[in-house]
Tab-separated table of C-alpha atoms in Angstrom:
chain	number	residue	atom	x	y	z
A	1378	MET	CA	23.534	57.127	-82.817
A	1379	PRO	CA	23.356	60.721	-81.574
A	1380	VAL	CA	23.877	61.413	-77.892
A	1381	ASP	CA	23.998	64.621	-75.904
A	1382	VAL	CA	27.386	65.716	-74.613
A	1383	ARG	CA	27.432	68.256	-71.785
A	1384	LEU	CA	30.491	70.455	-71.589
A	1385	PRO	CA	31.897	72.420	-68.645
A	1386	THR	CA	32.113	76.170	-69.103
A	1387	ILE	CA	35.874	76.008	-69.661
A	1388	LEU	CA	35.363	73.935	-72.851
A	1389	ARG	CA	32.375	75.771	-74.256
A	1390	PRO	CA	34.309	78.438	-76.186
A	1391	SER	CA	35.804	75.598	-78.249
A	1392	ALA	CA	32.334	74.298	-79.100
A	1393	GLY	CA	30.626	77.443	-80.288
A	1394	GLY	CA	29.739	78.537	-76.781
A	1395	ARG	CA	27.216	75.780	-76.284
A	1396	GLY	CA	26.831	73.845	-73.042
A	1397	THR	CA	25.293	70.807	-74.687
A	1398	VAL	CA	26.221	69.477	-78.114
A	1399	THR	CA	25.202	66.377	-80.037
A	1400	ALA	CA	27.673	63.819	-81.338
A	1401	GLU	CA	27.359	60.364	-82.855
A	1402	GLY	CA	28.953	57.076	-81.970
A	1403	ALA	CA	28.380	53.650	-80.500
A	1404	THR	CA	30.984	54.128	-77.760
A	1405	VAL	CA	32.199	57.075	-75.721
A	1406	GLY	CA	35.412	57.058	-77.767
A	1407	GLU	CA	33.493	57.254	-81.047
A	1408	VAL	CA	31.344	60.054	-79.665
A	1409	PHE	CA	34.535	61.961	-78.819
A	1410	GLU	CA	35.893	61.361	-82.329
A	1411	ASP	CA	32.733	62.870	-83.816
A	1412	LEU	CA	32.821	65.701	-81.304
A	1413	ILE	CA	36.358	66.570	-82.384
A	1414	ARG	CA	35.382	66.336	-86.065
A	1415	GLN	CA	32.745	68.986	-85.371
A	1416	HIS	CA	34.876	71.050	-83.009
A	1417	PRO	CA	38.590	70.461	-83.728
A	1418	ALA	CA	39.667	72.938	-81.050
A	1419	LEU	CA	38.489	70.458	-78.429
A	1420	ARG	CA	41.118	67.868	-79.326
A	1421	ASP	CA	43.941	69.312	-77.258
A	1422	GLN	CA	41.580	70.044	-74.387
A	1423	LEU	CA	40.317	66.477	-74.241
A	1424	PHE	CA	43.349	64.419	-75.134
A	1425	THR	CA	47.077	64.429	-74.429
A	1426	PRO	CA	49.488	64.114	-77.381
A	1427	ASP	CA	49.661	60.342	-76.773
A	1428	GLY	CA	45.884	60.021	-77.119
A	1429	SER	CA	44.982	59.627	-73.454
A	1430	VAL	CA	42.144	61.593	-71.909
A	1431	HIS	CA	43.534	64.486	-69.873
A	1432	ARG	CA	43.676	63.478	-66.231
A	1433	HIS	CA	41.996	66.733	-65.213
A	1434	LEU	CA	38.768	65.604	-66.900
A	1435	THR	CA	36.186	63.188	-65.570
A	1436	ILE	CA	33.764	61.659	-68.054
A	1437	PHE	CA	30.363	60.447	-66.954
A	1438	LEU	CA	27.916	58.314	-68.879
A	1439	ASN	CA	24.692	59.375	-67.227
A	1440	ASP	CA	25.523	58.916	-63.504
A	1441	ASP	CA	28.590	56.727	-63.894
A	1442	ASP	CA	32.280	57.576	-64.215
A	1443	ILE	CA	33.463	55.723	-67.333
A	1444	ARG	CA	36.733	54.803	-65.585
A	1445	TYR	CA	34.620	52.250	-63.709
A	1446	LEU	CA	32.779	51.106	-66.839
A	1447	GLY	CA	34.594	50.386	-70.092
A	1448	LYS	CA	36.531	53.684	-70.279
A	1449	LEU	CA	36.420	55.001	-73.870
A	1450	ASP	CA	35.027	51.643	-75.058
A	1451	THR	CA	31.905	52.137	-72.943
A	1452	LYS	CA	28.855	51.656	-75.151
A	1453	VAL	CA	26.348	54.475	-75.423
A	1454	GLY	CA	22.641	54.469	-76.259
A	1455	GLU	CA	20.372	57.038	-77.823
A	1456	THR	CA	18.948	58.266	-74.529
A	1457	ASP	CA	22.343	58.502	-72.819
A	1458	THR	CA	24.118	61.694	-71.862
A	1459	VAL	CA	27.876	62.056	-71.720
A	1460	THR	CA	28.991	64.719	-69.262
A	1461	LEU	CA	32.503	66.120	-68.987
A	1462	MET	CA	33.582	67.576	-65.674
A	1463	PRO	CA	36.837	69.314	-64.781
A	1464	ALA	CA	38.873	68.042	-61.858
A	1465	VAL	CA	38.426	70.503	-59.019
A	1466	ALA	CA	41.429	70.378	-56.748
A	1467	GLY	CA	44.002	72.474	-54.966
A	1468	GLY	CA	45.941	72.753	-51.794
B	1230	MET	CA	32.358	90.554	-56.250
B	1231	LEU	CA	30.785	87.579	-54.537
B	1232	LEU	CA	27.332	87.987	-53.062
B	1233	ILE	CA	26.655	85.198	-50.607
B	1234	ARG	CA	23.449	84.366	-48.774
B	1235	LYS	CA	23.647	83.845	-45.019
B	1236	LYS	CA	22.396	80.258	-45.290
B	1237	VAL	CA	25.163	79.535	-47.818
B	1238	LEU	CA	27.809	81.047	-45.563
B	1239	ASP	CA	26.469	79.067	-42.587
B	1240	SER	CA	26.548	75.788	-44.546
B	1241	MET	CA	30.022	76.442	-45.895
B	1242	LEU	CA	31.525	77.355	-42.509
B	1243	SER	CA	29.823	74.437	-40.783
B	1244	HIS	CA	31.151	72.027	-43.404
B	1245	CYS	CA	34.682	73.422	-43.121
B	1246	LEU	CA	34.652	73.142	-39.318
B	1247	ASP	CA	33.214	69.625	-39.452
B	1248	GLY	CA	35.914	68.615	-41.911
B	1249	TYR	CA	38.786	69.591	-39.618
B	1250	PRO	CA	41.584	68.419	-39.395
B	1251	PHE	CA	41.271	67.782	-43.136
B	1252	GLU	CA	40.610	70.422	-45.736
B	1253	ALA	CA	36.912	70.575	-46.621
B	1254	CYS	CA	35.629	71.498	-50.064
B	1255	GLY	CA	32.404	72.108	-51.934
B	1256	LEU	CA	30.702	73.973	-54.732
B	1257	LEU	CA	28.796	77.232	-54.730
B	1258	ALA	CA	25.889	77.578	-57.131
B	1259	GLY	CA	23.790	80.524	-58.165
B	1260	THR	CA	23.830	83.105	-60.878
B	1261	ALA	CA	26.440	85.288	-62.521
B	1262	PRO	CA	24.680	88.498	-63.541
B	1263	ASP	CA	27.890	89.854	-65.045
B	1264	PRO	CA	31.415	88.495	-65.582
B	1265	GLY	CA	32.678	90.122	-62.395
B	1266	THR	CA	29.832	89.211	-60.074
B	1267	ALA	CA	28.313	86.000	-58.761
B	1268	GLU	CA	25.445	85.485	-56.375
B	1269	ALA	CA	25.884	82.251	-54.433
B	1270	THR	CA	22.435	80.996	-53.495
B	1271	SER	CA	23.203	77.379	-52.632
B	1272	CYS	CA	26.049	75.461	-51.043
B	1273	HIS	CA	26.944	71.925	-52.113
B	1274	PRO	CA	29.380	70.332	-49.674
B	1275	ALA	CA	31.496	67.677	-51.357
B	1276	LEU	CA	33.772	64.903	-50.257
B	1277	ASN	CA	37.484	65.702	-50.240
B	1278	ILE	CA	38.714	62.461	-51.756
B	1279	ALA	CA	42.288	63.491	-50.970
B	1280	ALA	CA	41.360	63.255	-47.246
B	1281	SER	CA	44.248	65.570	-46.451
B	1282	ALA	CA	45.089	68.602	-44.329
B	1283	ARG	CA	47.214	69.968	-47.185
B	1284	VAL	CA	45.302	69.341	-50.420
B	1285	TYR	CA	41.765	68.790	-51.610
B	1286	GLU	CA	40.063	67.164	-54.550
B	1287	VAL	CA	36.314	67.401	-54.997
B	1288	GLU	CA	34.759	63.986	-55.533
B	1289	PRO	CA	33.799	64.067	-59.246
B	1290	LYS	CA	30.344	62.635	-58.583
B	1291	GLY	CA	29.721	65.449	-56.106
B	1292	LEU	CA	30.504	67.976	-58.804
B	1293	LEU	CA	28.130	66.234	-61.219
B	1294	VAL	CA	25.313	66.237	-58.650
B	1295	ALA	CA	25.907	69.891	-57.775
B	1296	ASP	CA	26.009	70.877	-61.438
B	1297	ARG	CA	22.690	69.159	-62.131
B	1298	ALA	CA	21.078	70.710	-59.055
B	1299	ALA	CA	22.303	74.148	-60.054
B	1300	GLU	CA	20.971	73.762	-63.573
B	1301	ALA	CA	17.623	72.450	-62.300
B	1302	ALA	CA	17.369	75.577	-60.151
B	1303	GLY	CA	18.017	77.767	-63.169
B	1304	GLY	CA	21.575	78.594	-62.205
B	1305	GLN	CA	25.084	77.264	-62.542
B	1306	ILE	CA	28.173	76.464	-60.535
B	1307	VAL	CA	29.736	79.837	-59.782
B	1308	GLY	CA	32.644	78.776	-57.638
B	1309	VAL	CA	34.347	76.406	-55.277
B	1310	TYR	CA	35.270	76.750	-51.629
B	1311	HIS	CA	37.812	74.965	-49.528
B	1312	SER	CA	39.386	75.373	-46.144
B	1313	HIS	CA	42.954	76.029	-45.153
B	1314	THR	CA	43.420	74.491	-41.746
B	1315	HIS	CA	46.602	76.247	-40.688
B	1316	THR	CA	47.232	79.054	-43.167
B	1317	ASP	CA	45.674	82.275	-44.395
B	1318	ALA	CA	42.535	82.371	-46.562
B	1319	ALA	CA	44.576	83.008	-49.702
B	1320	PRO	CA	45.201	80.747	-52.687
B	1321	SER	CA	48.224	78.490	-52.407
B	1322	PRO	CA	50.485	77.928	-55.425
B	1323	THR	CA	48.662	74.603	-55.889
B	1324	ASP	CA	45.299	76.399	-55.888
B	1325	VAL	CA	46.539	78.763	-58.574
B	1326	ALA	CA	48.109	76.037	-60.694
B	1327	GLN	CA	45.027	73.814	-60.595
B	1328	ALA	CA	42.223	76.401	-60.788
B	1329	PRO	CA	39.792	74.734	-63.204
B	1330	ASP	CA	37.777	77.656	-64.522
B	1331	PRO	CA	38.697	81.353	-64.934
B	1332	GLU	CA	35.036	82.335	-64.596
B	1333	TRP	CA	34.683	80.776	-61.152
B	1334	HIS	CA	34.982	82.491	-57.792
B	1335	TYR	CA	37.426	80.788	-55.417
B	1336	VAL	CA	36.465	81.042	-51.763
B	1337	LEU	CA	39.005	80.266	-49.069
B	1338	VAL	CA	38.075	79.625	-45.448
B	1339	SER	CA	40.924	79.820	-42.971
B	1340	LEU	CA	40.569	77.821	-39.769
B	1341	ARG	CA	43.915	78.985	-38.418
B	1342	ASP	CA	42.372	81.256	-35.799
B	1343	VAL	CA	39.455	80.773	-33.413
B	1344	HIS	CA	37.193	82.736	-35.742
B	1345	PRO	CA	37.237	81.428	-39.324
B	1346	SER	CA	38.023	83.989	-41.981
B	1347	VAL	CA	36.429	83.989	-45.430
B	1348	ARG	CA	37.943	85.595	-48.501
B	1349	SER	CA	37.155	85.243	-52.186
B	1350	TRP	CA	39.482	85.337	-55.162
B	1351	ARG	CA	39.509	85.278	-58.937
B	1352	ILE	CA	42.238	83.179	-60.485
B	1353	ARG	CA	43.078	83.762	-64.126
B	1354	GLY	CA	46.187	82.956	-66.082
B	1355	GLY	CA	48.166	82.148	-62.991
B	1356	LYS	CA	47.315	85.447	-61.307
B	1357	THR	CA	45.100	85.997	-58.265
B	1358	GLU	CA	42.910	88.963	-57.430
B	1359	GLU	CA	40.929	89.301	-54.236
B	1360	GLU	CA	37.329	90.418	-54.576
B	1361	PRO	CA	34.793	91.796	-52.109
B	1362	VAL	CA	32.475	89.361	-50.353
B	1363	VAL	CA	29.040	90.790	-49.587
B	1364	LEU	CA	26.775	88.980	-47.158
B	1365	GLN	CA	23.117	88.920	-48.100
B	1366	TRP	CA	20.732	88.488	-45.182
């Protein structure tokens, strides 16, 4: 099912400049697979070579960090929104 | 150039002083009329989940909430601020290495001296460039 995916500004150039895109899937992982099918340039920005999500990204399903849900296996519904946020840190 | 409203500056400085001895951090939201200029119209203090005097990490949920509030107000996140408790208001090597967005404005608040100092920087491709900060009353 299609869900909205909100992208931070740093990722938007790899998705046609759009802040919100639509992708399909029953889980967050499937949504990401479809997102990468549509926008292949996002692959290296989302995942490490071993297939893990980059640690500088936080993924929310609506209000919840998916690390505390089912990670990439978290199920999504039609009215859900997946939001990607960059880690903001320094020293 | 960073244009900053007085109420935003007040909130940011108050949050940084309250956060001492740890580094404090938060988001600045507003508009970016051109690639070189941002107008910060709201301050969104965040939790430093590193709880450290040397490093900061904005609580991710705080960033999400600030981003939604900025969008609801017709704006966007235009930058991040954090305090340096014992050093100058200039980006550290860690700040440069971890800067998340080249379009953002990076505000540093030094609490080293009795009077806090505020400076703003652009960080792109590992290079820093200071920019003017203009207070809007």
